[in-house]
Amino acid sequence: MIANPLNPTLACPYCYETFTARQILFRCHGRPSKDGKTCPLRHDERLVARRGPDHRRELGPIFKPGGLTGGSTNSANCPDCGNTSNYRVCPVCHSQLPAQFGMVGNRLVGMAGAKDSGKTVFMTVLLHELRNRVGAQFNAALMGADDETLRRFGTEYEDELYDRGHMFASTQRAAANDGRVDPLVFRFTAPSGGLRGSRAQQSLMSFFDTAGEDFESLDSVEVNTRYLACADGILLLLDPLQMKGARDLAAPGTPLPGTGPQYQSPETILTRVTERLLKQNRGGREQIGKPIAVVFSKIDALWHTFGNGSPLRATVPQDGAFDEADSLNVHEEIRHLLRNWEGAQIDMILRNHYPRHRFFGVSALGQPPTADNDVSASGIQPYRVADPLLWLLSEFGAVPSKKREGR
Ligand SMILES: Nc1nc2c(ncn2[C@@H]2O[C@H](COP(=O)(O)OP(=O)(O)O)[C@@H](O)[C@H]2O)c(=O)[nH]1
Ligand SMILES: [Mg+2]
Ligand SMILES: [Zn+2]
Ligand SMILES: [Zn+2]
């Protein structure tokens, strides 16, 4: 995405529009200044139009920083009241930008998948794991990049799944904010390893949970396309239970995803995503350079069909580095399974268009939900849920990777 190293293109983690550091705007805090001037607070109509009625709040006015440096500074003086502000905002949607945005390695991770493929459950369990067990293992910290993300992740996601044991209704939250779902933006800080050990690397991760209608309404196709186009890495969630060959093998009693035109097959989703990404390519290139983690969800429903030696039943190595050899074993196993699941076409598309693709098999819950679609009585026991993100982060150089022996 970086066109000119002196003037790199940045992507807003909230609206996914792109701009340069010089275009970053500031917002006045709206507090009285030394000489008694106060900027009036009002609704920011641009913010509301872009991000929905939840954002109708009293805020200080937006201004362009003076001087030659433009937005590449941390603070600027309001031209009306003279107060200094360090409140930087996106020039397109007027969202407050995370601290150090544009100054540290920001990596936008895009997530896509069909309705009911398990995106919301996966994202919730993944972030929970990163904040707890996996974070400790990598000596890493995961923080919300803004207060709103922390509040929403707690009340709308974590409490629902972990405390109440409920799955997510696919449209409920979208309706509350005029059909819009705000992305959750996190900052992941980990020592990058390397020769001297522990230089901390920051990655800004934006998760856009697409409430199901992803590839249906025009509006969401537009935002999805923009989102995928500016992502540095893609998590594509595919549900094996939406593939004919695997659905028939599911453990008895597993709640199965619906069928019908609104439930697209994994192959269709991959085709759509690929078409969108290819459209961004200049000169009709057929290769997509960004890494794509192709994640098969709900593996628990198929465990009984895997052999004893399968890497998808193995205990996951936990030694503070991304284990490349283990990951490649899983990759090969899935490629092999795809033939039985009637998904050989998926492998073909990836080989033709994505030089950096990797297969993953995960179970966010660790077992199928109950017949009423609640978390089972033994709780949430995730399996390999962090592997795909750790692979992407290792591709970015943000977490250390342990290469295959002898390489
Ligand atoms: N067996 C199994 N089912 C899951 C798992 N995660 C999600 N599901 C099922 O898939 C349904 C849809 O999940 P959700 O995350 O809401 O899908 P989304 O529409 O892609 O966001 C859930 O209600 C569960 O029935 C899992 O790890 N294992
Ligand atoms: Mg969802
Ligand atoms: Zn002011
Ligand atoms: Zn924005």
Coordinates of N, CA and C in Angstrom, one line a residue, residues 137-326:
Q137 N 1.9 -16.0 26.7 CA 2.9 -16.8 26.0 C 3.8 -16.0 25.1
F138 N 3.3 -15.0 24.5 CA 4.2 -14.2 23.6 C 4.7 -13.0 24.3
N139 N 4.4 -12.9 25.6 CA 4.9 -11.7 26.3 C 4.3 -10.4 25.7
A140 N 3.1 -10.6 25.2 CA 2.5 -9.5 24.4 C 1.3 -8.9 25.1
A141 N 1.0 -7.7 24.8 CA -0.2 -7.0 25.3 C -1.2 -6.7 24.3
L142 N -2.5 -6.9 24.6 CA -3.5 -6.4 23.6 C -4.3 -5.4 24.3
M143 N -4.4 -4.2 23.7 CA -5.2 -3.1 24.3 C -6.2 -2.6 23.3
G144 N -7.3 -2.1 23.8 CA -8.3 -1.5 22.9 C -7.6 -0.2 22.5
A145 N -7.7 0.2 21.2 CA -7.1 1.4 20.7 C -8.0 2.6 21.1
D146 N -9.2 2.4 21.5 CA -10.1 3.5 21.9 C -11.0 3.0 23.0
D147 N -11.6 3.8 23.8 CA -12.4 3.4 24.9 C -13.7 2.7 24.5
E148 N -14.2 3.1 23.3 CA -15.4 2.5 22.8 C -15.2 1.1 22.5
T149 N -14.0 0.7 21.9 CA -13.7 -0.6 21.5 C -13.7 -1.5 22.8
L150 N -13.1 -1.0 23.8 CA -13.0 -1.8 25.1 C -14.3 -2.0 25.7
R151 N -15.1 -1.0 25.7 CA -16.5 -1.1 26.3 C -17.3 -2.1 25.5
R152 N -17.3 -1.9 24.1 CA -18.1 -2.8 23.3 C -17.6 -4.2 23.3
F153 N -16.3 -4.4 23.3 CA -15.8 -5.8 23.3 C -16.3 -6.5 24.6
G154 N -16.2 -5.8 25.7 CA -16.7 -6.3 27.0 C -18.2 -6.7 27.0
T155 N -19.0 -5.6 26.7 CA -20.4 -5.8 26.9 C -21.1 -6.6 25.8
E156 N -20.7 -6.3 24.6 CA -21.4 -6.9 23.5 C -20.9 -8.3 23.0
Y157 N -19.6 -8.5 23.3 CA -19.0 -9.8 22.8 C -18.6 -10.7 24.0
E158 N -17.7 -10.3 24.8 CA -17.1 -11.2 25.8 C -18.2 -11.6 26.8
D159 N -18.9 -10.7 27.4 CA -19.9 -11.1 28.4 C -21.0 -12.0 27.8
E160 N -21.4 -11.8 26.6 CA -22.4 -12.6 25.9 C -22.0 -14.0 25.8
L161 N -20.8 -14.2 25.3 CA -20.3 -15.6 25.1 C -19.8 -16.2 26.3
Y162 N -18.9 -15.5 27.1 CA -18.2 -16.2 28.2 C -19.1 -16.2 29.5
D163 N -19.8 -15.1 29.8 CA -20.6 -15.1 31.0 C -22.0 -15.7 30.8
R164 N -22.7 -15.2 29.7 CA -24.1 -15.7 29.5 C -24.1 -17.0 28.7
G165 N -23.0 -17.4 28.0 CA -23.0 -18.6 27.3 C -23.8 -18.6 26.0
H166 N -24.1 -17.4 25.5 CA -25.0 -17.3 24.3 C -24.2 -17.1 23.1
M167 N -24.7 -17.6 22.0 CA -24.1 -17.3 20.6 C -24.7 -15.9 20.3
F168 N -24.3 -15.4 19.1 CA -24.7 -14.1 18.7 C -25.8 -14.1 17.7
A169 N -26.7 -13.2 17.8 CA -27.8 -13.0 16.8 C -27.1 -12.2 15.7
S170 N -27.4 -12.6 14.4 CA -26.6 -12.0 13.4 C -26.9 -10.6 13.1
T171 N -28.2 -10.1 13.3 CA -28.5 -8.8 12.8 C -28.7 -7.8 13.9
Q172 N -28.9 -8.3 15.1 CA -29.3 -7.5 16.3 C -28.5 -6.2 16.5
R173 N -27.1 -6.3 16.5 CA -26.4 -5.1 16.7 C -26.4 -4.1 15.5
A174 N -26.4 -4.7 14.3 CA -26.4 -3.8 13.2 C -27.7 -2.9 13.2
A175 N -28.8 -3.4 13.6 CA -30.0 -2.7 13.6 C -29.9 -1.5 14.6
A176 N -29.2 -1.7 15.7 CA -29.1 -0.7 16.7 C -28.4 0.6 16.2
N177 N -27.5 0.5 15.2 CA -26.8 1.6 14.8 C -27.1 1.9 13.3
D178 N -28.3 1.8 12.9 CA -28.7 2.2 11.6 C -28.0 1.3 10.5
G179 N -27.9 0.0 10.8 CA -27.3 -0.9 9.9 C -25.8 -0.9 9.8
R180 N -25.2 -0.1 10.7 CA -23.7 -0.1 10.6 C -23.1 -0.8 11.8
V181 N -22.0 -1.4 11.6 CA -21.3 -2.0 12.7 C -19.9 -1.4 12.7
D182 N -19.6 -0.8 13.9 CA -18.3 -0.2 14.0 C -17.2 -1.3 14.1
P183 N -16.0 -1.1 13.5 CA -15.0 -2.0 13.7 C -14.4 -1.9 15.1
L184 N -13.8 -3.0 15.6 CA -13.1 -3.0 16.9 C -11.7 -2.8 16.6
V185 N -11.0 -1.9 17.2 CA -9.6 -1.6 16.9 C -8.8 -1.8 18.1
F186 N -7.8 -2.7 17.9 CA -6.9 -3.1 19.0 C -5.4 -2.8 18.7
R187 N -4.7 -2.6 19.7 CA -3.2 -2.5 19.6 C -2.5 -3.7 20.2
F188 N -1.7 -4.4 19.4 CA -1.0 -5.6 19.9 C 0.5 -5.2 19.9
T189 N 1.0 -5.4 21.1 CA 2.5 -5.0 21.3 C 3.2 -6.3 21.7
A190 N 4.2 -6.7 20.9 CA 5.0 -7.9 21.2 C 6.4 -7.6 20.9
P191 N 7.3 -8.2 21.7 CA 8.7 -8.1 21.4 C 8.9 -8.9 20.1
S192 N 9.7 -8.4 19.1 CA 9.8 -9.0 17.8 C 10.8 -10.1 17.8
G193 N 11.5 -10.4 18.9 CA 12.5 -11.4 18.9 C 13.7 -10.9 18.2
G194 N 14.1 -11.4 17.0 CA 15.2 -10.9 16.3 C 16.5 -11.2 17.0
L195 N 17.6 -10.7 16.5 CA 18.9 -11.0 17.1 C 19.1 -10.5 18.5
R196 N 18.8 -9.2 18.7 CA 19.0 -8.6 20.0 C 17.8 -8.8 20.9
G197 N 16.9 -9.5 20.4 CA 15.8 -9.9 21.4 C 14.6 -9.0 21.4
S198 N 14.5 -7.9 22.1 CA 13.2 -7.6 22.5 C 12.7 -6.2 22.1
R199 N 13.0 -5.8 20.9 CA 12.4 -4.5 20.4 C 10.9 -4.7 20.3
A200 N 10.1 -3.8 20.9 CA 8.7 -4.0 20.9 C 8.2 -3.6 19.5
Q201 N 7.3 -4.4 19.0 CA 6.6 -4.1 17.7 C 5.1 -3.8 18.0
Q202 N 4.6 -2.8 17.4 CA 3.2 -2.5 17.6 C 2.4 -2.8 16.3
S203 N 1.3 -3.4 16.5 CA 0.4 -3.6 15.3 C -0.9 -3.1 15.7
L204 N -1.5 -2.3 14.9 CA -2.9 -1.9 15.1 C -3.8 -2.8 14.3
M205 N -4.7 -3.4 15.0 CA -5.6 -4.4 14.3 C -7.0 -3.9 14.3
S206 N -7.6 -3.9 13.1 CA -9.0 -3.5 13.0 C -9.8 -4.6 12.6
F207 N -10.8 -5.0 13.4 CA -11.6 -6.1 13.1 C -13.0 -5.6 12.7
F208 N -13.4 -5.9 11.6 CA -14.7 -5.4 11.1 C -15.6 -6.6 11.0
D209 N -16.5 -6.7 12.0 CA -17.4 -7.8 12.0 C -18.7 -7.5 11.3
T210 N -18.8 -8.2 10.2 CA -19.8 -7.8 9.2 C -21.2 -8.3 9.3
A211 N -21.7 -8.6 10.5 CA -23.1 -8.9 10.8 C -23.8 -9.7 9.8
G212 N -23.2 -10.4 8.9 CA -23.9 -11.4 8.2 C -24.3 -11.0 6.7
E213 N -24.7 -9.8 6.5 CA -25.2 -9.4 5.2 C -24.1 -9.1 4.3
D214 N -22.8 -9.3 4.7 CA -21.6 -9.0 4.0 C -21.7 -8.7 2.5
F215 N -22.0 -9.7 1.8 CA -21.9 -9.6 0.3 C -23.3 -9.4 -0.3
E216 N -24.3 -8.9 0.5 CA -25.6 -8.8 -0.1 C -26.0 -7.4 -0.4
S217 N -26.1 -6.5 0.6 CA -26.5 -5.2 0.3 C -25.4 -4.4 -0.4
L218 N -25.8 -3.5 -1.2 CA -24.8 -2.7 -2.0 C -23.9 -1.9 -1.1
D219 N -24.5 -1.3 0.0 CA -23.7 -0.5 0.9 C -22.6 -1.3 1.5
S220 N -22.9 -2.6 2.0 CA -21.9 -3.3 2.6 C -20.9 -3.9 1.7
V221 N -21.3 -4.1 0.4 CA -20.3 -4.6 -0.6 C -19.3 -3.5 -0.8
E222 N -19.7 -2.3 -0.8 CA -18.8 -1.1 -1.0 C -17.8 -1.0 0.1
V223 N -18.3 -1.1 1.4 CA -17.4 -0.9 2.5 C -16.5 -2.2 2.7
N224 N -17.1 -3.3 2.4 CA -16.3 -4.6 2.4 C -15.1 -4.5 1.4
T225 N -15.4 -4.0 0.2 CA -14.4 -4.0 -0.8 C -13.2 -3.0 -0.4
R226 N -13.6 -1.9 0.2 CA -12.6 -0.9 0.6 C -11.8 -1.5 1.8
Y227 N -12.5 -2.2 2.6 CA -11.9 -2.8 3.8 C -10.9 -3.9 3.4
L228 N -11.2 -4.7 2.5 CA -10.3 -5.8 2.0 C -9.1 -5.2 1.2
A229 N -9.5 -4.1 0.4 CA -8.4 -3.5 -0.4 C -7.3 -2.9 0.5
C230 N -7.6 -2.3 1.6 CA -6.6 -1.7 2.4 C -6.1 -2.5 3.5
A231 N -6.6 -3.7 3.7 CA -6.1 -4.6 4.7 C -4.7 -5.1 4.3
D232 N -3.8 -5.2 5.3 CA -2.4 -5.7 5.1 C -2.4 -7.2 5.1
G233 N -3.4 -7.8 5.7 CA -3.5 -9.3 5.7 C -5.0 -9.6 5.9
I234 N -5.3 -10.8 5.4 CA -6.8 -11.2 5.4 C -7.0 -12.5 6.1
L235 N -8.0 -12.5 7.0 CA -8.4 -13.7 7.7 C -9.7 -14.1 7.0
L236 N -9.7 -15.2 6.2 CA -10.9 -15.6 5.5 C -11.5 -16.8 6.3
L237 N -12.6 -16.7 6.8 CA -13.2 -17.7 7.6 C -14.1 -18.6 6.7
L238 N -13.9 -19.9 6.6 CA -14.7 -20.7 5.8 C -15.3 -21.8 6.7
D239 N -16.5 -22.1 6.5 CA -17.2 -23.1 7.3 C -17.3 -24.4 6.6
P240 N -16.5 -25.4 7.1 CA -16.6 -26.7 6.3 C -18.0 -27.3 6.3
L241 N -18.8 -26.9 7.3 CA -20.2 -27.5 7.4 C -21.1 -26.9 6.3
Q242 N -20.5 -25.9 5.5 CA -21.2 -25.4 4.4 C -20.7 -26.0 3.1
M243 N -19.9 -27.0 3.2 CA -19.4 -27.8 2.1 C -20.0 -29.1 2.1
K244 N -20.5 -29.5 0.9 CA -21.3 -30.8 0.9 C -20.5 -32.0 1.5
G245 N -19.3 -32.2 1.0 CA -18.5 -33.3 1.5 C -18.3 -33.4 3.0
A246 N -18.2 -32.3 3.6 CA -17.9 -32.2 5.1 C -19.2 -32.2 5.9
R247 N -20.2 -31.5 5.4 CA -21.5 -31.4 6.1 C -22.0 -32.8 6.5
D248 N -21.9 -33.7 5.5 CA -22.4 -35.1 5.7 C -21.7 -35.9 6.7
L249 N -20.5 -35.4 7.0 CA -19.6 -36.1 8.0 C -19.8 -35.6 9.4
A250 N -20.4 -34.4 9.6 CA -20.5 -33.7 10.9 C -21.0 -34.6 12.0
A251 N -20.4 -34.5 13.2 CA -20.8 -35.3 14.4 C -22.3 -35.1 14.6
P252 N -23.0 -36.2 14.9 CA -24.5 -36.1 15.1 C -24.8 -35.1 16.2
G253 N -25.8 -34.3 15.9 CA -26.2 -33.3 16.9 C -25.6 -31.9 16.8
T254 N -24.6 -31.8 15.9 CA -23.9 -30.5 15.7 C -25.0 -29.6 15.0
P255 N -25.2 -28.4 15.6 CA -26.1 -27.4 14.9 C -25.5 -27.1 13.5
L256 N -26.2 -27.3 12.5 CA -25.7 -27.0 11.1 C -26.1 -25.7 10.6
P257 N -25.3 -25.0 9.8 CA -25.6 -23.7 9.3 C -26.8 -23.9 8.3
G258 N -27.6 -22.8 8.1 CA -28.7 -22.9 7.2 C -28.3 -23.1 5.8
T259 N -29.3 -23.4 4.9 CA -28.9 -23.5 3.5 C -29.9 -22.5 2.8
G260 N -29.6 -22.2 1.5 CA -30.4 -21.3 0.8 C -29.5 -20.2 0.2
P261 N -30.1 -19.3 -0.6 CA -29.2 -18.3 -1.4 C -28.4 -17.4 -0.5
Q262 N -28.9 -17.1 0.8 CA -28.2 -16.1 1.6 C -27.0 -16.8 2.3
Y263 N -26.8 -18.1 2.2 CA -25.7 -18.8 2.7 C -24.7 -19.2 1.6
Q264 N -23.7 -18.4 1.4 CA -22.8 -18.7 0.3 C -21.8 -19.8 0.6
S265 N -21.5 -20.6 -0.3 CA -20.5 -21.7 -0.1 C -19.1 -21.1 0.1
P266 N -18.2 -21.7 0.8 CA -16.8 -21.2 0.9 C -16.2 -20.9 -0.4
E267 N -16.5 -21.7 -1.4 CA -15.9 -21.5 -2.7 C -16.4 -20.2 -3.3
T268 N -17.7 -19.9 -3.2 CA -18.3 -18.7 -3.7 C -17.7 -17.5 -3.0
I269 N -17.5 -17.5 -1.6 CA -17.0 -16.4 -0.9 C -15.5 -16.1 -1.3
L270 N -14.8 -17.2 -1.5 CA -13.4 -17.0 -1.9 C -13.3 -16.4 -3.3
T271 N -14.2 -16.8 -4.2 CA -14.3 -16.3 -5.5 C -14.6 -14.8 -5.5
R272 N -15.6 -14.4 -4.7 CA -16.0 -13.0 -4.5 C -14.9 -12.1 -4.0
V273 N -14.3 -12.6 -2.9 CA -13.2 -11.9 -2.3 C -12.0 -11.7 -3.3
T274 N -11.7 -12.8 -4.1 CA -10.6 -12.7 -5.1 C -11.0 -11.7 -6.2
E275 N -12.2 -11.7 -6.7 CA -12.6 -10.8 -7.7 C -12.4 -9.3 -7.2
R276 N -12.8 -9.1 -6.0 CA -12.7 -7.7 -5.5 C -11.2 -7.3 -5.4
L277 N -10.4 -8.2 -4.9 CA -9.0 -7.9 -4.7 C -8.3 -7.7 -6.0
L278 N -8.6 -8.5 -7.0 CA -8.0 -8.4 -8.3 C -8.3 -7.1 -9.0
K279 N -9.6 -6.6 -8.7 CA -10.0 -5.3 -9.3 C -9.0 -4.2 -8.8
Q280 N -8.4 -4.3 -7.6 CA -7.5 -3.3 -7.1 C -6.2 -3.3 -7.8
N281 N -5.9 -4.4 -8.5 CA -4.5 -4.6 -9.1 C -4.4 -3.7 -10.3
R282 N -3.2 -3.1 -10.5 CA -3.0 -2.3 -11.7 C -2.5 -3.2 -12.8
G283 N -2.8 -2.9 -14.0 CA -2.3 -3.6 -15.2 C -2.8 -5.0 -15.3
G284 N -3.9 -5.3 -14.7 CA -4.5 -6.7 -14.8 C -3.7 -7.8 -14.2
R285 N -2.8 -7.5 -13.2 CA -2.1 -8.6 -12.6 C -3.0 -9.6 -11.9
E286 N -2.6 -10.9 -12.0 CA -3.5 -11.9 -11.5 C -3.1 -12.4 -10.1
Q287 N -2.0 -11.8 -9.6 CA -1.5 -12.3 -8.3 C -1.9 -11.3 -7.2
I288 N -2.2 -11.8 -6.0 CA -2.5 -10.9 -4.9 C -1.4 -11.1 -3.9
G289 N -0.7 -10.0 -3.6 CA 0.5 -10.1 -2.8 C 0.3 -10.2 -1.3
K290 N -0.9 -9.7 -0.8 CA -1.0 -9.7 0.7 C -1.3 -11.1 1.2
P291 N -0.8 -11.4 2.4 CA -1.0 -12.7 3.0 C -2.5 -13.0 3.3
I292 N -3.0 -14.2 3.0 CA -4.3 -14.6 3.3 C -4.3 -15.9 4.1
A293 N -4.9 -15.8 5.3 CA -5.0 -17.0 6.2 C -6.4 -17.6 5.9
V294 N -6.5 -18.8 5.4 CA -7.7 -19.4 5.0 C -8.1 -20.4 6.1
V295 N -9.1 -19.9 6.9 CA -9.3 -20.6 8.2 C -10.6 -21.4 8.1
F296 N -10.5 -22.7 8.3 CA -11.7 -23.6 8.4 C -12.1 -23.6 9.9
S297 N -13.3 -23.2 10.1 CA -13.9 -23.1 11.4 C -14.6 -24.4 11.8
K298 N -15.0 -24.5 13.1 CA -15.9 -25.5 13.6 C -15.3 -26.9 13.4
I299 N -13.9 -27.0 13.4 CA -13.2 -28.3 13.2 C -13.7 -29.4 14.2
D300 N -14.2 -28.9 15.4 CA -14.7 -29.9 16.4 C -15.7 -30.8 15.9
A301 N -16.5 -30.3 14.9 CA -17.6 -31.2 14.4 C -17.1 -32.3 13.5
L302 N -15.8 -32.3 13.2 CA -15.2 -33.2 12.2 C -14.1 -34.0 12.9
W303 N -13.8 -33.8 14.2 CA -12.6 -34.4 14.8 C -12.7 -35.9 14.7
H304 N -13.9 -36.5 14.8 CA -14.0 -38.0 14.8 C -13.6 -38.5 13.4
T305 N -13.5 -37.7 12.4 CA -13.1 -38.2 11.1 C -11.6 -38.2 10.8
F306 N -10.9 -37.5 11.7 CA -9.4 -37.4 11.5 C -8.7 -38.6 12.1
G307 N -7.6 -39.0 11.4 CA -6.8 -40.1 12.0 C -6.1 -39.7 13.3
N308 N -5.6 -40.7 14.0 CA -4.9 -40.4 15.3 C -3.7 -39.5 15.1
G309 N -3.0 -39.6 14.0 CA -1.7 -38.8 13.8 C -2.0 -37.5 13.2
S310 N -3.2 -37.1 13.0 CA -3.5 -35.9 12.3 C -3.0 -34.6 13.1
P311 N -2.4 -33.7 12.4 CA -2.0 -32.5 13.1 C -3.2 -31.7 13.6
L312 N -4.4 -32.0 13.1 CA -5.5 -31.3 13.6 C -6.1 -31.9 14.9
R313 N -5.4 -32.9 15.4 CA -5.7 -33.4 16.7 C -4.5 -33.3 17.7
A314 N -3.4 -32.8 17.1 CA -2.2 -32.7 17.9 C -2.3 -31.6 18.9
T315 N -1.6 -31.7 20.0 CA -1.5 -30.6 21.0 C -0.6 -29.5 20.3
V316 N -1.1 -28.2 20.5 CA -0.4 -27.1 19.8 C 0.9 -26.8 20.6
P317 N 2.0 -26.7 19.9 CA 3.2 -26.3 20.6 C 3.1 -24.9 21.2
Q318 N 3.6 -24.6 22.4 CA 3.4 -23.3 23.0 C 4.7 -22.8 23.5
D319 N 5.6 -22.3 22.7 CA 6.9 -21.9 23.2 C 7.2 -20.4 22.8
G320 N 6.2 -19.6 22.7 CA 6.5 -18.2 22.5 C 6.9 -17.8 21.1
A321 N 6.8 -18.7 20.2 CA 7.1 -18.3 18.8 C 6.1 -19.0 17.9
F322 N 5.9 -18.4 16.7 CA 5.0 -19.1 15.8 C 5.7 -20.3 15.2
D323 N 5.1 -21.5 15.3 CA 5.8 -22.7 14.9 C 5.5 -23.0 13.5
E324 N 6.5 -22.7 12.6 CA 6.3 -22.8 11.2 C 6.1 -24.3 10.8
A325 N 6.8 -25.2 11.3 CA 6.7 -26.6 10.9 C 5.4 -27.1 11.3
D326 N 4.9 -26.9 12.5 CA 3.6 -27.3 12.9 C 2.5 -26.7 12.0

